[in-house]
Amino acid sequence: MKAFADLTVFVRAADAGSLSAAARALDISPAAASATIKRLEAELHTQLFVRSTRSLRLTLEGERFLAHAREALRAINDAEQALHGDQAQLRGQLQLSMPSDLGRSLILPWLDRFIAEHPHVQLRANLSDYFADVYRQPVDVALRYGPPPDSSLIALPLRPDNRRVLCASPQYLARHGAPEHPDRLVEHNCLRQMIRGEIHERWRLRRGEDDRTIRVQGDRVADDGHAVKQWALAGHGIAYKSWIDVSQEVLSGRLQVLCRDWRGEDAPLNLVCPDRRLLSPPVQRLREFLKQCCDELPAIPQ
């Protein structure tokens, strides 16, 4: 389908910010990619890109058209999947945003298995602790902890019982001892993380009716959850991490959970998207796969 091919070139060029990069990805010549965009602009009677010798950026009209182009490509792909039924192989590009630590520790290895089962799916992974704008950025779905900041987004649960735990390495505990109560955290070096632009330094834990919020301090702050875990593994202090992020290290003995009779803040893991209509067959299959993987993770030790 000519229209499908033209829209594909347009979306790839918008995502890459380069016609030559889009051409390489689609195995066509840069001249062919340029001719496609010019033809599309002529048909739409509008300029989609502002071109220079070094960059390619969308015009305002191009940004508006991009959202519709993505939806059209998804609709065509969904129709193709429906036409061939369950026997059809999953195809298309899957664009997924995820937290850095979760992505490196678990999701990327899981995605390797997913791609091995569905070799015609092309993966584009964005690892960042900043919440992706699923309306404007080239992202199909995002994996995120907690409720989405925008109530209009759809959150599909993957691990609703996940929560934060206090943890530290045996080396740190051998030097400084383990806090017997959350109030003793003020005596320790606590490894803090920037979350949505603010330092997460008020750690909340509860035991029955006893609810404590401790303002912690330490010599290290990072805007990357993976960096915080690496500091904890190196023995630099106590971290307050999602159980999913540290479960493998706890099971191997590289980290130990502290104050086990206290419950950390809830951190349910969700798959977030702007509209259920955007749940293409690859996304739906991915959700089922990730839900199964999450269900197989160990429970939080009591």
Coordinates of C-alpha atoms in Angstrom, one line a residue:
M1 CA 0.0 0.0 0.0
K2 CA 1.5 3.3 -1.2
A3 CA -0.1 5.4 1.6
F4 CA 1.1 3.0 4.2
A5 CA 4.7 3.2 2.9
D6 CA 4.6 7.0 2.8
L7 CA 3.3 7.3 6.3
T8 CA 6.0 4.8 7.5
V9 CA 8.7 7.0 6.0
F10 CA 7.2 10.1 7.6
V11 CA 7.0 8.6 11.1
R12 CA 10.5 7.1 10.9
A13 CA 11.9 10.4 9.8
A14 CA 10.1 12.2 12.6
D15 CA 11.4 9.8 15.2
A16 CA 15.0 9.8 13.9
G17 CA 15.1 13.5 13.2
S18 CA 16.9 12.5 9.9
L19 CA 15.8 11.4 6.5
S20 CA 19.0 9.5 5.9
A21 CA 18.5 7.6 9.2
A22 CA 14.9 6.8 8.2
A23 CA 16.1 5.6 4.8
R24 CA 18.7 3.3 6.4
A25 CA 16.2 1.8 8.7
L26 CA 13.7 1.2 5.9
D27 CA 16.4 0.0 3.4
I28 CA 15.7 2.7 0.8
S29 CA 17.8 5.5 -0.6
P30 CA 17.9 8.9 1.0
A31 CA 16.6 10.3 -2.3
A32 CA 13.6 8.0 -2.2
A33 CA 12.9 9.0 1.4
S34 CA 13.1 12.7 0.4
A35 CA 10.9 12.2 -2.6
T36 CA 8.3 10.4 -0.4
I37 CA 8.1 13.3 2.1
K38 CA 7.8 15.9 -0.7
R39 CA 5.0 13.9 -2.3
L40 CA 3.2 13.6 1.1
E41 CA 3.6 17.3 1.7
A42 CA 2.2 18.0 -1.8
E43 CA -0.8 15.8 -1.2
L44 CA -1.5 17.4 2.1
H45 CA -0.8 20.9 0.9
T46 CA 1.3 21.7 3.9
Q47 CA 5.0 21.6 5.0
L48 CA 5.7 18.8 7.5
F49 CA 9.3 19.4 8.2
V50 CA 11.7 22.3 8.5
R51 CA 15.0 21.1 6.8
S52 CA 18.5 22.3 7.2
T53 CA 21.9 20.7 6.3
R54 CA 22.2 19.2 9.8
S55 CA 18.7 18.7 11.2
L56 CA 15.2 17.8 10.4
R57 CA 12.4 19.0 12.7
L58 CA 8.6 18.9 12.5
T59 CA 6.6 22.0 11.8
L60 CA 3.5 22.6 14.0
E61 CA 1.4 21.0 11.3
G62 CA 3.8 18.1 11.1
E63 CA 3.5 17.5 14.9
R64 CA -0.3 17.5 14.5
F65 CA -0.2 15.1 11.6
L66 CA 2.3 12.8 13.4
A67 CA -0.2 11.6 16.0
H68 CA -2.8 10.8 13.3
A69 CA -0.1 9.0 11.2
R70 CA 0.9 6.8 14.1
E71 CA -2.7 5.9 14.8
A72 CA -3.3 5.1 11.1
L73 CA -0.3 2.8 11.0
R74 CA -1.4 1.1 14.1
A75 CA -4.9 0.6 12.7
I76 CA -3.5 -0.9 9.5
N77 CA -1.3 -3.2 11.4
D78 CA -4.2 -4.2 13.6
A79 CA -6.4 -4.9 10.6
E80 CA -3.7 -7.1 9.1
Q81 CA -3.4 -9.1 12.3
A82 CA -7.2 -9.5 12.5
L83 CA -7.3 -10.6 8.8
H84 CA -4.9 -13.4 9.4
G85 CA -6.3 -14.4 12.8
D86 CA -4.3 -16.2 15.5
Q87 CA -2.0 -17.7 12.9
A88 CA -0.5 -14.3 12.0
Q89 CA 3.0 -13.5 13.3
L90 CA 3.3 -10.3 15.3
R91 CA 4.8 -7.5 13.3
G92 CA 5.7 -3.9 13.6
Q93 CA 7.6 -1.6 15.8
L94 CA 7.1 -1.7 19.6
Q95 CA 8.2 1.5 21.4
L96 CA 8.4 1.1 25.1
S97 CA 9.6 3.5 27.9
M98 CA 10.7 2.1 31.3
P99 CA 12.5 3.1 34.5
S100 CA 16.3 2.7 34.2
D101 CA 16.9 0.2 37.0
L102 CA 13.9 -1.9 36.2
G103 CA 14.8 -1.9 32.6
R104 CA 18.4 -3.0 33.0
S105 CA 17.7 -5.5 35.8
L106 CA 14.7 -7.3 34.5
I107 CA 12.8 -5.9 31.5
L108 CA 15.5 -5.9 28.9
P109 CA 16.3 -9.7 29.5
W110 CA 12.6 -10.4 29.4
L111 CA 12.3 -8.5 26.1
D112 CA 15.0 -10.6 24.7
R113 CA 12.8 -13.6 25.2
F114 CA 9.8 -11.8 23.8
I115 CA 11.6 -10.8 20.6
A116 CA 13.0 -14.4 20.3
E117 CA 9.4 -15.6 20.3
H118 CA 8.2 -12.8 17.9
P119 CA 11.2 -12.1 15.6
H120 CA 9.2 -9.8 13.3
V121 CA 8.6 -7.3 16.1
Q122 CA 11.1 -4.4 16.2
L123 CA 11.9 -3.0 19.6
R124 CA 12.7 0.6 20.5
A125 CA 13.5 0.9 24.3
N126 CA 13.7 4.1 26.2
L127 CA 15.3 3.8 29.6
S128 CA 14.7 6.8 31.8
D129 CA 13.3 7.6 35.2
Y130 CA 11.5 10.6 33.8
F131 CA 7.8 9.9 32.9
A132 CA 7.6 9.8 29.1
D133 CA 5.0 12.0 27.4
V134 CA 3.1 9.2 25.7
Y135 CA 1.0 11.8 23.8
R136 CA 3.9 13.5 22.1
Q137 CA 7.0 11.2 22.3
P138 CA 7.4 8.2 20.0
V139 CA 6.2 5.7 22.7
D140 CA 3.5 3.1 22.5
V141 CA 3.3 2.3 26.2
A142 CA 5.3 3.1 29.3
L143 CA 6.2 1.0 32.3
R144 CA 5.9 3.0 35.4
Y145 CA 5.6 2.7 39.2
G146 CA 2.5 4.2 40.9
P147 CA -0.4 6.0 39.4
P148 CA 0.3 8.0 36.3
P149 CA 0.6 11.8 36.8
D150 CA -2.2 12.4 34.2
S151 CA -5.5 10.9 35.3
S152 CA -6.6 10.6 31.7
L153 CA -3.9 7.9 31.0
I154 CA -4.8 4.2 31.1
A155 CA -2.9 2.2 33.7
L156 CA -2.9 -1.6 33.2
P157 CA -1.6 -3.4 36.4
L158 CA 1.4 -5.7 36.1
R159 CA 2.5 -6.1 39.7
P160 CA -0.1 -4.3 41.9
D161 CA 1.3 -5.6 45.2
N162 CA 4.8 -4.2 44.7
R163 CA 6.2 -1.8 47.3
R164 CA 9.5 -0.1 48.5
V165 CA 11.9 -1.8 50.9
L166 CA 14.9 -0.6 52.8
C167 CA 18.0 -2.4 51.8
A168 CA 21.8 -2.3 52.2
S169 CA 24.8 -4.5 51.4
P170 CA 26.3 -6.9 54.0
Q171 CA 29.5 -4.8 53.8
Y172 CA 27.8 -1.6 54.8
L173 CA 25.9 -3.4 57.6
A174 CA 29.1 -4.9 58.9
R175 CA 30.6 -1.5 59.3
H176 CA 27.6 0.5 60.5
G177 CA 25.1 -2.0 61.8
A178 CA 21.5 -2.4 60.8
P179 CA 18.9 0.2 61.9
E180 CA 16.4 -1.6 64.3
H181 CA 13.7 1.1 63.7
P182 CA 13.0 3.5 60.9
D183 CA 13.8 6.4 63.3
R184 CA 17.4 5.2 63.3
L185 CA 17.8 6.0 59.6
V186 CA 18.9 9.5 60.5
E187 CA 22.1 7.9 61.9
H188 CA 22.9 6.3 58.5
N189 CA 24.1 7.4 55.1
C190 CA 20.9 7.2 52.9
L191 CA 21.1 7.0 49.1
R192 CA 18.5 9.3 47.7
Q193 CA 17.0 9.6 44.2
M194 CA 15.6 12.5 42.3
I195 CA 11.9 11.7 41.3
R196 CA 10.1 14.0 39.0
G197 CA 12.7 16.7 39.7
E198 CA 12.6 16.5 43.5
I199 CA 14.9 14.7 45.9
H200 CA 13.0 11.8 47.5
E201 CA 14.3 12.3 51.0
R202 CA 11.1 11.7 53.1
W203 CA 10.9 7.9 53.4
R204 CA 7.5 6.7 54.7
L205 CA 7.0 3.3 56.4
R206 CA 4.3 2.0 58.6
R207 CA 3.7 -0.9 61.0
G208 CA 0.0 -1.4 61.9
E209 CA -1.3 2.0 63.0
D210 CA 2.2 3.4 63.4
D211 CA 3.0 5.5 60.4
R212 CA 6.4 7.2 60.2
T213 CA 7.9 9.6 57.7
I214 CA 11.6 10.0 58.1
R215 CA 13.6 12.8 56.5
V216 CA 16.9 11.1 55.6
Q217 CA 20.2 12.5 54.6
G218 CA 23.3 11.2 52.8
D219 CA 26.3 12.0 50.6
R220 CA 24.8 10.8 47.3
V221 CA 21.8 11.7 45.2
A222 CA 21.1 10.5 41.6
D223 CA 18.3 11.0 39.1
D224 CA 18.9 7.4 38.0
G225 CA 17.5 4.5 40.0
H226 CA 20.1 2.1 38.7
A227 CA 22.9 4.4 40.0
V228 CA 21.3 4.3 43.5
K229 CA 21.2 0.5 43.5
Q230 CA 24.8 0.3 42.4
W231 CA 25.8 2.6 45.3
A232 CA 24.0 0.3 47.7
L233 CA 25.7 -2.8 46.2
A234 CA 29.0 -1.1 46.6
G235 CA 28.4 -0.6 50.3
H236 CA 27.9 3.2 50.3
G237 CA 24.6 3.3 52.3
I238 CA 21.0 2.4 52.6
A239 CA 18.6 2.6 49.7
Y240 CA 14.8 2.7 49.6
K241 CA 14.0 0.8 46.5
S242 CA 11.1 -0.9 44.7
W243 CA 11.1 -4.6 45.6
I244 CA 11.1 -5.6 42.0
D245 CA 14.3 -3.6 41.4
V246 CA 16.3 -5.4 44.1
S247 CA 14.6 -8.8 44.4
Q248 CA 17.4 -10.6 42.5
E249 CA 20.1 -9.0 44.6
V250 CA 18.3 -9.8 47.8
L251 CA 17.9 -13.5 46.8
S252 CA 21.6 -13.7 45.9
G253 CA 22.6 -12.2 49.3
R254 CA 24.2 -9.1 47.7
L255 CA 21.6 -6.9 49.5
Q256 CA 19.6 -7.4 52.7
V257 CA 16.1 -6.1 53.5
L258 CA 16.0 -4.0 56.7
C259 CA 13.2 -3.3 59.2
R260 CA 11.2 -6.2 57.7
D261 CA 8.3 -5.7 60.1
W262 CA 7.7 -2.2 58.6
R263 CA 5.9 -1.8 55.3
G264 CA 7.3 0.6 52.7
E265 CA 5.4 2.8 50.4
D266 CA 3.3 1.1 47.7
A267 CA 4.8 1.1 44.2
P268 CA 2.4 -0.8 41.9
L269 CA 3.9 -1.5 38.5
N270 CA 1.7 -0.5 35.6
L271 CA 1.7 -0.5 31.8
V272 CA 0.6 3.0 30.9
C273 CA -0.9 4.2 27.6
P274 CA -3.0 7.2 26.5
D275 CA -5.9 5.2 25.0
R276 CA -7.1 1.6 25.0
R277 CA -7.5 1.9 21.2
L278 CA -3.7 2.1 21.0
L279 CA -3.3 -1.3 22.5
S280 CA -2.2 -3.0 19.2
P281 CA -1.7 -6.8 19.1
P282 CA 2.0 -6.5 19.8
V283 CA 1.3 -4.3 22.9
Q284 CA -1.5 -6.6 24.1
R285 CA 0.8 -9.7 23.7
L286 CA 3.6 -7.9 25.5
R287 CA 1.3 -7.0 28.4
E288 CA 0.3 -10.6 28.8
F289 CA 4.0 -11.7 28.6
L290 CA 5.2 -9.1 31.2
K291 CA 2.3 -9.9 33.5
Q292 CA 3.3 -13.5 33.5
C293 CA 7.0 -12.6 34.2
C294 CA 6.0 -10.3 37.0
D295 CA 3.8 -13.0 38.6
E296 CA 6.8 -15.3 38.7
L297 CA 8.9 -12.9 40.8
P298 CA 9.4 -13.8 44.4
A299 CA 7.2 -12.3 47.1
I300 CA 8.6 -9.6 49.4
P301 CA 10.2 -11.3 52.4
Q302 CA 8.4 -10.8 55.7

